[in-house]
Amino acid sequence: EPEVTQTPSHQVTQMGQEVILRCVPISNHLYFYWYRQILGQKVEFLVSFYNNEISEKSEIFDDQFSVERPDGSNFTLKIRSTKLEDSAMYFCASGGGFDNEQFFGPGTRLTVL
Amino acid sequence: AQKVTQAQTEISVVEKEDVTLDCVYETRDTTYYLFWYKQPPSGELVFLIRRNSFDEQNEISGRYSWNFQKSTSSFNFTITASQVVDSAVYFCALPKETSGSRLTFGEGTQLTVNP
């Protein structure tokens, strides 16, 4: 069964460093998302991506964040200069249609020291 | 703006008990979808159900059932004969109002099923 994959599973970085989180969405899906979950809290939307551009972003998704679909399979989230408060689990998701169910990857746990 | 409320922060039951997880939502849309996701201790988010607001019939899938009541803006989830493997955090979610696809999640309910 097709699934969303994410790498790495855990990333530790120093404050101020850049990180790139990688995702491979389900191959025939057209809508891609990043969400994050701070430990013990609810899941929060960051950004959605469709037709090679950002379709929506939240107030969390400031200039430090960017997304890219560099080829036909990968979908990346870059944080340019990490802060302590960026420590969270980052989930990638993909969906086959605008209001279809979103399937989530296993997440990348980002720890900023 | 839409809102999802899961008032039960934690529920603890003994195996084989039935348990209902509550979800109350607010939206100005007249048609919308509702979702439930499961987050087991391993951390991934597992899709459980997507329900259209047009359809108020109860949905049953094995030991899982969902009761959607538009009149009370509730979409409750019942697990029958709970098992230890059902222990997880369960999230209810609603897409953004007016043709949005971003999901707004509730705070989640931590369900612990004890042997």
PDB file of C-alpha atoms in Angstrom:
ATOM      1  CA  GLU A   1       0.000   0.000   0.000  1.00  0.00           C
ATOM      2  CA  PRO A   2       1.386   3.412  -0.930  1.00  0.00           C
ATOM      3  CA  GLU A   3       2.547   5.565   1.924  1.00  0.00           C
ATOM      4  CA  VAL A   4       4.155   8.892   2.649  1.00  0.00           C
ATOM      5  CA  THR A   5       7.787   8.628   3.716  1.00  0.00           C
ATOM      6  CA  GLN A   6       9.912  11.167   5.553  1.00  0.00           C
ATOM      7  CA  THR A   7      13.619  11.526   6.223  1.00  0.00           C
ATOM      8  CA  PRO A   8      15.341  11.820   8.570  1.00  0.00           C
ATOM      9  CA  SER A   9      13.287  10.368  11.401  1.00  0.00           C
ATOM     10  CA  HIS A  10      15.178  12.505  13.893  1.00  0.00           C
ATOM     11  CA  GLN A  11      17.271  15.622  13.305  1.00  0.00           C
ATOM     12  CA  VAL A  12      19.303  17.384  15.952  1.00  0.00           C
ATOM     13  CA  THR A  13      20.662  20.814  15.103  1.00  0.00           C
ATOM     14  CA  GLN A  14      22.171  23.860  16.727  1.00  0.00           C
ATOM     15  CA  MET A  15      20.187  27.072  16.984  1.00  0.00           C
ATOM     16  CA  GLY A  16      20.748  29.241  13.936  1.00  0.00           C
ATOM     17  CA  GLN A  17      21.517  26.347  11.621  1.00  0.00           C
ATOM     18  CA  GLU A  18      19.543  25.519   8.501  1.00  0.00           C
ATOM     19  CA  VAL A  19      17.678  22.236   8.250  1.00  0.00           C
ATOM     20  CA  ILE A  20      15.923  20.537   5.377  1.00  0.00           C
ATOM     21  CA  LEU A  21      13.244  17.991   6.071  1.00  0.00           C
ATOM     22  CA  ARG A  22      12.397  15.644   3.234  1.00  0.00           C
ATOM     23  CA  CYS A  23       9.198  13.921   2.243  1.00  0.00           C
ATOM     24  CA  VAL A  24       8.123  11.620  -0.545  1.00  0.00           C
ATOM     25  CA  PRO A  25       4.343  11.934  -0.944  1.00  0.00           C
ATOM     26  CA  ILE A  26       2.115   9.239  -2.379  1.00  0.00           C
ATOM     27  CA  SER A  27       2.892   9.164  -6.067  1.00  0.00           C
ATOM     28  CA  ASN A  28      -0.452  10.060  -7.627  1.00  0.00           C
ATOM     29  CA  HIS A  29      -1.356  12.708  -5.071  1.00  0.00           C
ATOM     30  CA  LEU A  30      -1.517  16.355  -6.046  1.00  0.00           C
ATOM     31  CA  TYR A  31      -1.832  18.189  -2.735  1.00  0.00           C
ATOM     32  CA  PHE A  32       1.010  18.345  -0.255  1.00  0.00           C
ATOM     33  CA  TYR A  33       1.158  19.665   3.270  1.00  0.00           C
ATOM     34  CA  TRP A  34       3.436  20.269   6.198  1.00  0.00           C
ATOM     35  CA  TYR A  35       2.136  20.231   9.751  1.00  0.00           C
ATOM     36  CA  ARG A  36       3.949  20.348  13.041  1.00  0.00           C
ATOM     37  CA  GLN A  37       3.246  19.086  16.523  1.00  0.00           C
ATOM     38  CA  ILE A  38       5.052  20.482  19.519  1.00  0.00           C
ATOM     39  CA  LEU A  39       5.449  17.776  22.143  1.00  0.00           C
ATOM     40  CA  GLY A  40       2.175  17.048  23.880  1.00  0.00           C
ATOM     41  CA  GLN A  41       0.208  19.542  21.844  1.00  0.00           C
ATOM     42  CA  LYS A  42      -2.153  19.404  18.920  1.00  0.00           C
ATOM     43  CA  VAL A  43      -1.204  19.178  15.270  1.00  0.00           C
ATOM     44  CA  GLU A  44      -0.844  22.574  13.568  1.00  0.00           C
ATOM     45  CA  PHE A  45      -0.974  23.387   9.886  1.00  0.00           C
ATOM     46  CA  LEU A  46       2.063  25.066   8.347  1.00  0.00           C
ATOM     47  CA  VAL A  47       1.660  25.134   4.571  1.00  0.00           C
ATOM     48  CA  SER A  48      -0.110  23.545   1.643  1.00  0.00           C
ATOM     49  CA  PHE A  49       1.320  23.141  -1.852  1.00  0.00           C
ATOM     50  CA  TYR A  50      -0.435  22.499  -5.113  1.00  0.00           C
ATOM     51  CA  ASN A  51       0.493  22.874  -8.750  1.00  0.00           C
ATOM     52  CA  ASN A  52       4.066  23.768  -7.828  1.00  0.00           C
ATOM     53  CA  GLU A  53       3.204  26.660  -5.613  1.00  0.00           C
ATOM     54  CA  ILE A  54       2.124  27.442  -2.097  1.00  0.00           C
ATOM     55  CA  SER A  55      -1.666  27.465  -1.932  1.00  0.00           C
ATOM     56  CA  GLU A  56      -1.963  28.446   1.701  1.00  0.00           C
ATOM     57  CA  LYS A  57       0.232  29.079   4.703  1.00  0.00           C
ATOM     58  CA  SER A  58      -0.334  29.714   8.369  1.00  0.00           C
ATOM     59  CA  GLU A  59       0.978  32.510  10.530  1.00  0.00           C
ATOM     60  CA  ILE A  60       3.627  30.091  11.807  1.00  0.00           C
ATOM     61  CA  PHE A  61       5.085  29.787   8.304  1.00  0.00           C
ATOM     62  CA  ASP A  62       7.155  32.954   8.304  1.00  0.00           C
ATOM     63  CA  ASP A  63      10.136  33.979   6.171  1.00  0.00           C
ATOM     64  CA  GLN A  64      12.343  31.427   7.901  1.00  0.00           C
ATOM     65  CA  PHE A  65      10.368  28.626   6.271  1.00  0.00           C
ATOM     66  CA  SER A  66      10.255  27.572   2.645  1.00  0.00           C
ATOM     67  CA  VAL A  67       8.995  24.582   0.715  1.00  0.00           C
ATOM     68  CA  GLU A  68      10.041  23.090  -2.556  1.00  0.00           C
ATOM     69  CA  ARG A  69       9.200  20.248  -4.851  1.00  0.00           C
ATOM     70  CA  PRO A  70      12.567  19.901  -6.558  1.00  0.00           C
ATOM     71  CA  ASP A  71      11.583  16.934  -8.690  1.00  0.00           C
ATOM     72  CA  GLY A  72       8.598  14.730  -9.348  1.00  0.00           C
ATOM     73  CA  SER A  73       8.777  12.882  -6.081  1.00  0.00           C
ATOM     74  CA  ASN A  74      10.302  14.888  -3.240  1.00  0.00           C
ATOM     75  CA  PHE A  75       8.706  17.631  -1.179  1.00  0.00           C
ATOM     76  CA  THR A  76      10.970  19.523   1.213  1.00  0.00           C
ATOM     77  CA  LEU A  77      10.591  21.912   4.112  1.00  0.00           C
ATOM     78  CA  LYS A  78      13.530  24.191   4.827  1.00  0.00           C
ATOM     79  CA  ILE A  79      14.013  26.174   7.999  1.00  0.00           C
ATOM     80  CA  ARG A  80      16.734  28.751   7.361  1.00  0.00           C
ATOM     81  CA  SER A  81      17.804  29.686  10.857  1.00  0.00           C
ATOM     82  CA  THR A  82      16.367  27.377  13.473  1.00  0.00           C
ATOM     83  CA  LYS A  83      15.168  28.596  16.833  1.00  0.00           C
ATOM     84  CA  LEU A  84      14.659  26.657  20.037  1.00  0.00           C
ATOM     85  CA  GLU A  85      10.907  26.921  19.578  1.00  0.00           C
ATOM     86  CA  ASP A  86      11.118  25.145  16.235  1.00  0.00           C
ATOM     87  CA  SER A  87      11.681  21.922  18.143  1.00  0.00           C
ATOM     88  CA  ALA A  88       8.711  19.743  17.216  1.00  0.00           C
ATOM     89  CA  MET A  89       7.571  16.771  15.197  1.00  0.00           C
ATOM     90  CA  TYR A  90       7.100  17.768  11.570  1.00  0.00           C
ATOM     91  CA  PHE A  91       4.616  15.809   9.540  1.00  0.00           C
ATOM     92  CA  CYS A  92       4.315  15.744   5.798  1.00  0.00           C
ATOM     93  CA  ALA A  93       0.948  14.800   4.299  1.00  0.00           C
ATOM     94  CA  SER A  94      -0.472  14.310   0.850  1.00  0.00           C
ATOM     95  CA  GLY A  95      -3.954  14.096  -0.576  1.00  0.00           C
ATOM     96  CA  GLY A  96      -5.413  13.043  -3.883  1.00  0.00           C
ATOM     97  CA  GLY A  97      -7.913  15.862  -4.076  1.00  0.00           C
ATOM     98  CA  PHE A  98      -8.689  19.207  -2.573  1.00  0.00           C
ATOM     99  CA  ASP A  99     -10.880  17.905   0.229  1.00  0.00           C
ATOM    100  CA  ASN A 100      -9.778  14.287   0.225  1.00  0.00           C
ATOM    101  CA  GLU A 101      -8.343  12.601   3.254  1.00  0.00           C
ATOM    102  CA  GLN A 102      -4.743  13.514   3.936  1.00  0.00           C
ATOM    103  CA  PHE A 103      -2.280  10.718   4.533  1.00  0.00           C
ATOM    104  CA  PHE A 104       0.534  11.525   6.882  1.00  0.00           C
ATOM    105  CA  GLY A 105       4.133  10.426   6.945  1.00  0.00           C
ATOM    106  CA  PRO A 106       5.771   9.059  10.113  1.00  0.00           C
ATOM    107  CA  GLY A 107       7.179  12.474  10.979  1.00  0.00           C
ATOM    108  CA  THR A 108      10.613  13.989  11.564  1.00  0.00           C
ATOM    109  CA  ARG A 109      11.435  14.889  15.120  1.00  0.00           C
ATOM    110  CA  LEU A 110      13.444  18.113  15.049  1.00  0.00           C
ATOM    111  CA  THR A 111      15.423  19.020  18.138  1.00  0.00           C
ATOM    112  CA  VAL A 112      17.055  22.448  18.233  1.00  0.00           C
ATOM    113  CA  LEU A 113      19.736  22.881  20.878  1.00  0.00           C
TER     114      LEU A 113
ATOM    115  CA  ALA B   1     -13.108  30.731  12.012  1.00  0.00           C
ATOM    116  CA  GLN B   2     -13.652  27.049  12.440  1.00  0.00           C
ATOM    117  CA  LYS B   3     -12.931  25.328  15.695  1.00  0.00           C
ATOM    118  CA  VAL B   4     -12.714  21.752  16.923  1.00  0.00           C
ATOM    119  CA  THR B   5     -13.200  20.929  20.579  1.00  0.00           C
ATOM    120  CA  GLN B   6     -12.318  17.638  22.187  1.00  0.00           C
ATOM    121  CA  ALA B   7     -13.237  18.246  25.779  1.00  0.00           C
ATOM    122  CA  GLN B   8     -11.945  14.918  27.075  1.00  0.00           C
ATOM    123  CA  THR B   9      -8.211  15.282  27.555  1.00  0.00           C
ATOM    124  CA  GLU B  10      -7.672  11.765  28.862  1.00  0.00           C
ATOM    125  CA  ILE B  11      -9.817   8.675  29.154  1.00  0.00           C
ATOM    126  CA  SER B  12      -8.822   5.462  30.853  1.00  0.00           C
ATOM    127  CA  VAL B  13     -10.798   2.246  30.438  1.00  0.00           C
ATOM    128  CA  VAL B  14     -10.371  -1.431  31.072  1.00  0.00           C
ATOM    129  CA  GLU B  15     -10.083  -3.785  28.138  1.00  0.00           C
ATOM    130  CA  LYS B  16     -13.416  -4.826  26.603  1.00  0.00           C
ATOM    131  CA  GLU B  17     -15.196  -1.702  27.784  1.00  0.00           C
ATOM    132  CA  ASP B  18     -16.886   0.496  25.222  1.00  0.00           C
ATOM    133  CA  VAL B  19     -15.619   4.058  25.037  1.00  0.00           C
ATOM    134  CA  THR B  20     -16.867   7.178  23.259  1.00  0.00           C
ATOM    135  CA  LEU B  21     -14.629  10.075  22.292  1.00  0.00           C
ATOM    136  CA  ASP B  22     -16.416  13.378  21.835  1.00  0.00           C
ATOM    137  CA  CYS B  23     -15.823  15.942  19.128  1.00  0.00           C
ATOM    138  CA  VAL B  24     -17.702  19.218  18.793  1.00  0.00           C
ATOM    139  CA  TYR B  25     -16.964  21.594  15.968  1.00  0.00           C
ATOM    140  CA  GLU B  26     -17.806  25.056  14.712  1.00  0.00           C
ATOM    141  CA  THR B  27     -17.930  26.041  11.083  1.00  0.00           C
ATOM    142  CA  ARG B  28     -19.817  28.506   8.948  1.00  0.00           C
ATOM    143  CA  ASP B  29     -19.740  26.210   5.953  1.00  0.00           C
ATOM    144  CA  THR B  30     -23.008  24.448   5.097  1.00  0.00           C
ATOM    145  CA  THR B  31     -21.199  21.470   3.605  1.00  0.00           C
ATOM    146  CA  TYR B  32     -17.943  20.167   4.910  1.00  0.00           C
ATOM    147  CA  TYR B  33     -15.977  17.081   5.780  1.00  0.00           C
ATOM    148  CA  LEU B  34     -14.934  15.808   9.171  1.00  0.00           C
ATOM    149  CA  PHE B  35     -11.996  13.544   9.954  1.00  0.00           C
ATOM    150  CA  TRP B  36     -10.676  11.371  12.727  1.00  0.00           C
ATOM    151  CA  TYR B  37      -7.012  10.422  13.080  1.00  0.00           C
ATOM    152  CA  LYS B  38      -5.255   8.096  15.492  1.00  0.00           C
ATOM    153  CA  GLN B  39      -1.786   8.761  16.877  1.00  0.00           C
ATOM    154  CA  PRO B  40      -0.402   5.638  18.582  1.00  0.00           C
ATOM    155  CA  PRO B  41       2.602   5.823  20.948  1.00  0.00           C
ATOM    156  CA  SER B  42       4.910   5.373  17.947  1.00  0.00           C
ATOM    157  CA  GLY B  43       3.893   8.879  16.849  1.00  0.00           C
ATOM    158  CA  GLU B  44       2.546   8.550  13.341  1.00  0.00           C
ATOM    159  CA  LEU B  45      -0.865   9.914  12.373  1.00  0.00           C
ATOM    160  CA  VAL B  46      -3.200   7.273  11.023  1.00  0.00           C
ATOM    161  CA  PHE B  47      -6.269   8.258   9.021  1.00  0.00           C
ATOM    162  CA  LEU B  48      -9.456   6.652  10.346  1.00  0.00           C
ATOM    163  CA  ILE B  49     -12.416   8.267   8.642  1.00  0.00           C
ATOM    164  CA  ARG B  50     -13.587  11.126   6.408  1.00  0.00           C
ATOM    165  CA  ARG B  51     -17.253  12.005   6.618  1.00  0.00           C
ATOM    166  CA  ASN B  52     -19.366  14.345   4.489  1.00  0.00           C
ATOM    167  CA  SER B  53     -21.804  16.606   6.326  1.00  0.00           C
ATOM    168  CA  PHE B  54     -24.536  15.527   3.917  1.00  0.00           C
ATOM    169  CA  ASP B  55     -24.498  12.047   5.351  1.00  0.00           C
ATOM    170  CA  GLU B  56     -25.731  11.794   8.919  1.00  0.00           C
ATOM    171  CA  GLN B  57     -25.974   8.040   8.972  1.00  0.00           C
ATOM    172  CA  ASN B  58     -23.816   6.333  11.536  1.00  0.00           C
ATOM    173  CA  GLU B  59     -20.699   4.743  10.135  1.00  0.00           C
ATOM    174  CA  ILE B  60     -19.435   1.415  11.416  1.00  0.00           C
ATOM    175  CA  SER B  61     -16.104  -0.214  10.678  1.00  0.00           C
ATOM    176  CA  GLY B  62     -15.422  -3.285  12.762  1.00  0.00           C
ATOM    177  CA  ARG B  63     -15.220  -2.188  16.391  1.00  0.00           C
ATOM    178  CA  TYR B  64     -15.227   1.473  15.404  1.00  0.00           C
ATOM    179  CA  SER B  65     -18.339   3.546  14.883  1.00  0.00           C
ATOM    180  CA  TRP B  66     -18.983   7.212  14.334  1.00  0.00           C
ATOM    181  CA  ASN B  67     -22.068   9.205  15.206  1.00  0.00           C
ATOM    182  CA  PHE B  68     -22.453  12.440  13.277  1.00  0.00           C
ATOM    183  CA  GLN B  69     -25.139  14.879  14.395  1.00  0.00           C
ATOM    184  CA  LYS B  70     -25.246  18.095  12.434  1.00  0.00           C
ATOM    185  CA  SER B  71     -27.896  19.585  14.745  1.00  0.00           C
ATOM    186  CA  THR B  72     -25.471  19.524  17.668  1.00  0.00           C
ATOM    187  CA  SER B  73     -22.284  19.927  15.578  1.00  0.00           C
ATOM    188  CA  SER B  74     -20.876  16.727  16.974  1.00  0.00           C
ATOM    189  CA  PHE B  75     -18.950  13.857  15.420  1.00  0.00           C
ATOM    190  CA  ASN B  76     -18.355  11.314  18.153  1.00  0.00           C
ATOM    191  CA  PHE B  77     -16.257   8.193  17.884  1.00  0.00           C
ATOM    192  CA  THR B  78     -17.035   4.959  19.735  1.00  0.00           C
ATOM    193  CA  ILE B  79     -14.754   1.985  20.165  1.00  0.00           C
ATOM    194  CA  THR B  80     -16.616  -1.172  21.122  1.00  0.00           C
ATOM    195  CA  ALA B  81     -14.897  -3.834  23.193  1.00  0.00           C
ATOM    196  CA  SER B  82     -11.717  -1.793  23.522  1.00  0.00           C
ATOM    197  CA  GLN B  83      -8.323  -3.449  23.302  1.00  0.00           C
ATOM    198  CA  VAL B  84      -4.911  -2.457  24.619  1.00  0.00           C
ATOM    199  CA  VAL B  85      -3.813  -1.723  21.039  1.00  0.00           C
ATOM    200  CA  ASP B  86      -6.452   1.022  20.889  1.00  0.00           C
ATOM    201  CA  SER B  87      -4.362   3.063  23.326  1.00  0.00           C
ATOM    202  CA  ALA B  88      -3.475   6.222  21.445  1.00  0.00           C
ATOM    203  CA  VAL B  89      -4.268   9.893  21.071  1.00  0.00           C
ATOM    204  CA  TYR B  90      -7.279  10.443  18.855  1.00  0.00           C
ATOM    205  CA  PHE B  91      -7.745  13.665  16.929  1.00  0.00           C
ATOM    206  CA  CYS B  92     -10.842  15.060  15.301  1.00  0.00           C
ATOM    207  CA  ALA B  93     -10.197  17.472  12.410  1.00  0.00           C
ATOM    208  CA  LEU B  94     -12.074  19.879  10.160  1.00  0.00           C
ATOM    209  CA  PRO B  95     -10.943  21.557   6.935  1.00  0.00           C
ATOM    210  CA  LYS B  96     -10.675  25.325   6.704  1.00  0.00           C
ATOM    211  CA  GLU B  97     -13.879  27.192   6.015  1.00  0.00           C
ATOM    212  CA  THR B  98     -14.867  28.230   2.547  1.00  0.00           C
ATOM    213  CA  SER B  99     -12.997  25.899   0.268  1.00  0.00           C
ATOM    214  CA  GLY B 100      -9.908  25.312   2.297  1.00  0.00           C
ATOM    215  CA  SER B 101      -8.051  22.042   2.543  1.00  0.00           C
ATOM    216  CA  ARG B 102      -5.875  22.750   5.557  1.00  0.00           C
ATOM    217  CA  LEU B 103      -7.008  20.731   8.539  1.00  0.00           C
ATOM    218  CA  THR B 104      -7.764  22.224  11.921  1.00  0.00           C
ATOM    219  CA  PHE B 105      -7.190  19.614  14.587  1.00  0.00           C
ATOM    220  CA  GLY B 106      -8.727  19.357  18.011  1.00  0.00           C
ATOM    221  CA  GLU B 107      -6.539  19.065  21.066  1.00  0.00           C
ATOM    222  CA  GLY B 108      -6.812  15.304  21.005  1.00  0.00           C
ATOM    223  CA  THR B 109      -8.014  12.735  23.520  1.00  0.00           C
ATOM    224  CA  GLN B 110      -5.490  10.395  25.091  1.00  0.00           C
ATOM    225  CA  LEU B 111      -7.133   6.989  25.397  1.00  0.00           C
ATOM    226  CA  THR B 112      -5.514   4.409  27.633  1.00  0.00           C
ATOM    227  CA  VAL B 113      -6.884   0.895  27.592  1.00  0.00           C
ATOM    228  CA  ASN B 114      -5.686  -1.145  30.536  1.00  0.00           C
ATOM    229  CA  PRO B 115      -5.541  -4.938  30.492  1.00  0.00           C
TER     230      PRO B 115
END
